[in-house]
């Protein structure tokens, strides 16, 4: 979702459903980041966050073992989590 919000397109775009699934399973995330110009144009830490949560192996993804780790990523440094939780 973050990738799509920053680029206006999904990370593994394809013309058919089968091609989409192949891209998801085997596509090159770094190529998608380059094509979407995420590293150049994304706000601080966004590209690193995308890479951290889109690892192929779930066990390697940010937050897999400890979900609060997502909140501590540099991209969220300015986030006031208490205010978010209070829905302010």
Coordinates of N, CA, C and O in Angstrom, one line a residue:
X1 N 0.8 -1.2 0.0 CA 0.0 0.0 0.0 C 0.9 1.3 0.0 O 0.6 2.2 -0.7
X2 N 1.9 1.3 0.8 CA 2.8 2.4 0.8 C 3.4 2.7 -0.5 O 3.5 3.8 -1.0
X3 N 3.9 1.6 -1.2 CA 4.5 1.7 -2.5 C 3.5 2.3 -3.4 O 3.8 3.3 -4.2
X4 N 2.3 1.8 -3.5 CA 1.3 2.4 -4.4 C 0.9 3.8 -4.1 O 0.7 4.6 -5.0
X5 N 0.9 4.2 -2.8 CA 0.5 5.6 -2.5 C 1.6 6.5 -2.9 O 1.4 7.6 -3.3
X6 N 2.9 6.0 -2.9 CA 4.0 6.9 -3.3 C 4.2 7.0 -4.8 O 4.7 8.0 -5.3
X7 N 3.8 5.9 -5.5 CA 4.1 5.8 -7.0 C 2.8 5.9 -7.8 O 2.9 6.2 -9.0
X8 N 1.7 5.6 -7.3 CA 0.5 5.6 -8.1 C 0.3 4.3 -8.8 O -0.6 4.2 -9.7
X9 N 1.1 3.3 -8.5 CA 0.9 2.0 -9.2 C 1.4 0.9 -8.2 O 2.2 1.1 -7.3
X10 N 0.9 -0.3 -8.4 CA 1.3 -1.4 -7.5 C 2.8 -1.8 -7.9 O 3.2 -1.6 -9.0
X11 N 3.5 -2.4 -6.9 CA 4.9 -2.7 -7.1 C 5.1 -3.8 -8.2 O 6.2 -3.8 -8.8
X12 N 4.2 -4.7 -8.4 CA 4.4 -5.8 -9.4 C 3.3 -5.8 -10.4 O 2.4 -6.6 -10.5
X13 N 3.3 -4.8 -11.3 CA 2.2 -4.6 -12.3 C 2.4 -5.6 -13.4 O 3.5 -6.0 -13.8
X14 N 1.2 -6.1 -13.9 CA 1.2 -7.1 -15.0 C -0.1 -7.0 -15.7 O -1.1 -6.5 -15.2
X15 N -0.1 -7.4 -16.9 CA -1.3 -7.4 -17.8 C -2.3 -8.5 -17.5 O -3.5 -8.4 -17.8
X16 N -1.9 -9.6 -17.0 CA -2.7 -10.7 -16.7 C -2.6 -11.2 -15.2 O -1.6 -10.9 -14.6
X17 N -3.6 -11.9 -14.7 CA -3.5 -12.3 -13.4 C -2.4 -13.3 -13.1 O -1.7 -13.3 -12.1
X18 N -2.2 -14.2 -14.1 CA -1.0 -15.2 -14.0 C 0.3 -14.4 -13.9 O 1.2 -14.8 -13.2
X19 N 0.5 -13.5 -14.8 CA 1.7 -12.7 -14.8 C 1.9 -11.9 -13.5 O 3.0 -11.8 -13.0
X20 N 0.8 -11.4 -13.0 CA 0.9 -10.7 -11.7 C 1.4 -11.6 -10.6 O 2.3 -11.3 -9.8
X21 N 0.8 -12.8 -10.5 CA 1.2 -13.8 -9.5 C 2.7 -14.2 -9.7 O 3.4 -14.3 -8.7
X22 N 3.1 -14.3 -10.9 CA 4.6 -14.6 -11.2 C 5.4 -13.5 -10.7 O 6.5 -13.7 -10.1
X23 N 5.0 -12.2 -11.0 CA 5.7 -11.1 -10.5 C 5.8 -11.0 -9.0 O 6.8 -10.6 -8.5
X24 N 4.7 -11.3 -8.4 CA 4.7 -11.2 -6.9 C 5.7 -12.3 -6.3 O 6.4 -12.0 -5.4
X25 N 5.6 -13.5 -6.9 CA 6.5 -14.6 -6.4 C 7.9 -14.4 -6.8 O 8.8 -14.8 -6.0
X26 N 8.2 -13.8 -8.0 CA 9.6 -13.8 -8.5 C 10.1 -12.4 -8.9 O 11.2 -12.3 -9.3
X27 N 9.2 -11.4 -8.9 CA 9.6 -10.1 -9.4 C 10.7 -9.4 -8.6 O 11.0 -9.8 -7.5
X28 N 11.3 -8.5 -9.2 CA 12.5 -7.8 -8.7 C 12.0 -6.5 -8.0 O 11.6 -5.5 -8.7
X29 N 11.9 -6.5 -6.7 CA 11.4 -5.3 -5.9 C 12.3 -4.1 -6.2 O 11.8 -3.0 -6.3
X30 N 13.6 -4.3 -6.2 CA 14.5 -3.2 -6.5 C 14.2 -2.5 -7.8 O 14.3 -1.3 -8.0
X31 N 13.9 -3.4 -8.8 CA 13.6 -2.8 -10.2 C 12.3 -2.0 -10.0 O 12.2 -0.9 -10.6
X32 N 11.3 -2.5 -9.3 CA 10.1 -1.7 -9.1 C 10.3 -0.4 -8.4 O 9.7 0.6 -8.7
X33 N 11.2 -0.4 -7.4 CA 11.6 0.8 -6.7 C 12.2 1.8 -7.7 O 11.9 3.0 -7.6
X34 N 13.1 1.3 -8.5 CA 13.7 2.2 -9.5 C 12.7 2.7 -10.5 O 12.7 3.9 -10.8
X35 N 11.9 1.9 -11.1 CA 10.9 2.3 -12.0 C 9.9 3.3 -11.4 O 9.5 4.3 -12.1
X36 N 9.5 3.1 -10.2 CA 8.6 4.0 -9.5 C 9.4 5.2 -8.9 O 8.7 6.1 -8.3
X37 N 10.7 5.3 -9.1 CA 11.5 6.4 -8.6 C 11.3 6.6 -7.1 O 11.4 7.7 -6.6
X38 N 11.1 5.5 -6.4 CA 10.8 5.6 -4.9 C 12.0 6.1 -4.2 O 11.9 7.0 -3.3
X39 N 13.2 5.5 -4.5 CA 14.4 5.9 -3.7 C 14.7 7.4 -3.9 O 15.2 8.0 -2.9
X40 N 14.4 8.0 -5.0 CA 14.7 9.4 -5.3 C 13.7 10.3 -4.7 O 14.0 11.4 -4.3
X41 N 12.4 9.9 -4.8 CA 11.3 10.8 -4.5 C 10.6 10.6 -3.2 O 9.8 11.4 -2.8
X42 N 10.8 9.4 -2.6 CA 10.0 9.1 -1.4 C 10.6 9.9 -0.1 O 11.7 10.2 -0.1
X43 N 9.7 10.2 0.8 CA 10.1 10.8 2.0 C 11.1 9.9 2.8 O 11.0 8.7 2.6
X44 N 11.9 10.5 3.6 CA 12.9 9.8 4.3 C 12.5 8.5 4.9 O 11.6 8.4 5.7
X45 N 13.3 7.4 4.5 CA 13.1 6.1 5.0 C 12.0 5.3 4.4 O 11.8 4.1 4.7
X46 N 11.2 5.9 3.5 CA 10.0 5.2 3.0 C 10.5 4.0 2.1 O 9.9 2.9 2.2
X47 N 11.5 4.2 1.3 CA 12.0 3.1 0.4 C 12.5 1.9 1.3 O 12.2 0.7 1.0
X48 N 13.2 2.3 2.3 CA 13.8 1.2 3.2 C 12.7 0.5 3.9 O 12.7 -0.7 4.2
X49 N 11.6 1.2 4.3 CA 10.4 0.6 5.0 C 9.8 -0.4 4.0 O 9.5 -1.5 4.4
X50 N 9.6 0.0 2.7 CA 9.0 -0.8 1.8 C 9.8 -2.1 1.6 O 9.2 -3.2 1.6
X51 N 11.1 -2.0 1.5 CA 11.9 -3.2 1.3 C 11.8 -4.1 2.5 O 11.7 -5.3 2.4
X52 N 11.8 -3.4 3.7 CA 11.8 -4.2 5.0 C 10.5 -5.0 5.1 O 10.5 -6.1 5.7
X53 N 9.3 -4.5 4.6 CA 8.1 -5.2 4.8 C 7.7 -6.1 3.6 O 6.8 -6.9 3.7
X54 N 8.5 -6.0 2.5 CA 8.2 -6.8 1.3 C 9.2 -7.9 1.1 O 9.4 -8.3 -0.1
X55 N 9.9 -8.3 2.1 CA 10.8 -9.5 1.9 C 10.0 -10.7 1.5 O 8.9 -10.9 1.9
X56 N 10.6 -11.5 0.6 CA 9.9 -12.7 0.1 C 9.6 -13.7 1.3 O 8.5 -14.2 1.3
X57 N 10.6 -13.9 2.1 CA 10.3 -14.8 3.2 C 9.7 -14.1 4.4 O 10.2 -13.1 4.9
X58 N 8.5 -14.4 4.8 CA 7.8 -13.7 5.9 C 8.7 -13.6 7.1 O 8.6 -12.6 7.8
X59 N 9.5 -14.6 7.4 CA 10.3 -14.6 8.6 C 11.4 -13.5 8.5 O 11.9 -13.2 9.6
X60 N 11.6 -13.0 7.4 CA 12.6 -11.9 7.2 C 12.0 -10.5 7.2 O 12.7 -9.5 7.2
X61 N 10.7 -10.4 7.2 CA 10.0 -9.1 7.1 C 10.0 -8.4 8.5 O 9.9 -9.0 9.5
X62 N 10.1 -7.1 8.3 CA 10.0 -6.2 9.5 C 8.7 -6.5 10.2 O 7.6 -6.5 9.6
X63 N 8.8 -6.8 11.5 CA 7.6 -7.0 12.3 C 7.2 -8.5 12.4 O 6.2 -8.8 13.1
X64 N 7.9 -9.3 11.7 CA 7.5 -10.8 11.7 C 7.5 -11.3 13.2 O 6.6 -12.0 13.6
X65 N 8.6 -11.1 13.8 CA 8.8 -11.7 15.2 C 8.2 -10.8 16.3 O 7.8 -11.2 17.3
X66 N 8.2 -9.5 16.0 CA 7.8 -8.5 17.1 C 7.2 -7.4 16.3 O 7.8 -6.5 15.9
X67 N 5.8 -7.4 16.2 CA 5.1 -6.4 15.5 C 5.4 -4.9 15.9 O 5.4 -4.1 15.0
X68 N 5.7 -4.6 17.1 CA 6.0 -3.2 17.5 C 7.3 -2.7 16.8 O 7.5 -1.5 16.7
X69 N 8.1 -3.6 16.2 CA 9.3 -3.2 15.5 C 8.9 -2.3 14.3 O 9.7 -1.5 13.9
X70 N 7.7 -2.5 13.8 CA 7.3 -1.7 12.6 C 7.2 -0.2 13.1 O 7.6 0.7 12.4
X71 N 6.7 0.0 14.3 CA 6.6 1.4 14.8 C 7.9 2.1 15.0 O 8.0 3.3 14.9
X72 N 9.0 1.3 15.2 CA 10.3 1.9 15.5 C 11.1 2.1 14.2 O 12.2 2.6 14.3
X73 N 10.6 1.8 13.1 CA 11.3 2.0 11.8 C 11.5 3.5 11.6 O 10.6 4.4 12.0
X74 N 12.6 3.9 11.1 CA 13.0 5.3 10.9 C 11.9 6.1 10.1 O 11.7 7.3 10.4
X75 N 11.2 5.5 9.2 CA 10.1 6.2 8.5 C 9.1 6.8 9.4 O 8.4 7.8 9.1
X76 N 8.9 6.1 10.5 CA 7.8 6.6 11.5 C 8.4 7.4 12.6 O 7.7 7.6 13.6
X77 N 9.6 7.9 12.5 CA 10.2 8.7 13.6 C 9.3 9.9 14.1 O 9.3 10.1 15.3
X78 N 8.7 10.5 13.2 CA 7.9 11.7 13.6 C 6.4 11.3 14.0 O 5.7 12.2 14.3
X79 N 6.1 10.1 13.8 CA 4.7 9.6 14.2 C 4.5 9.7 15.7 O 5.3 9.2 16.4
X80 N 3.4 10.2 16.1 CA 3.0 10.3 17.5 C 2.0 9.2 17.7 O 0.8 9.3 17.6
X81 N 2.5 8.0 18.0 CA 1.7 6.8 18.1 C 0.6 6.9 19.2 O -0.5 6.4 19.0
X82 N 0.9 7.6 20.3 CA -0.2 7.7 21.3 C -1.4 8.5 20.7 O -2.5 8.2 21.0
X83 N -1.1 9.5 20.0 CA -2.1 10.3 19.3 C -2.9 9.5 18.3 O -4.1 9.6 18.2
X84 N -2.2 8.7 17.6 CA -2.8 7.8 16.6 C -3.8 6.9 17.3 O -4.9 6.7 16.8
X85 N -3.3 6.2 18.3 CA -4.1 5.3 19.1 C -5.4 6.0 19.7 O -6.4 5.3 19.9
X86 N -5.2 7.3 20.0 CA -6.4 8.0 20.6 C -7.2 8.6 19.4 O -8.2 9.2 19.7
X87 N -6.8 8.3 18.2 CA -7.5 8.8 17.0 C -7.6 10.3 16.9 O -8.7 10.8 16.6
X88 N -6.5 10.9 17.2 CA -6.5 12.4 17.2 C -6.0 12.9 15.9 O -5.2 12.3 15.2

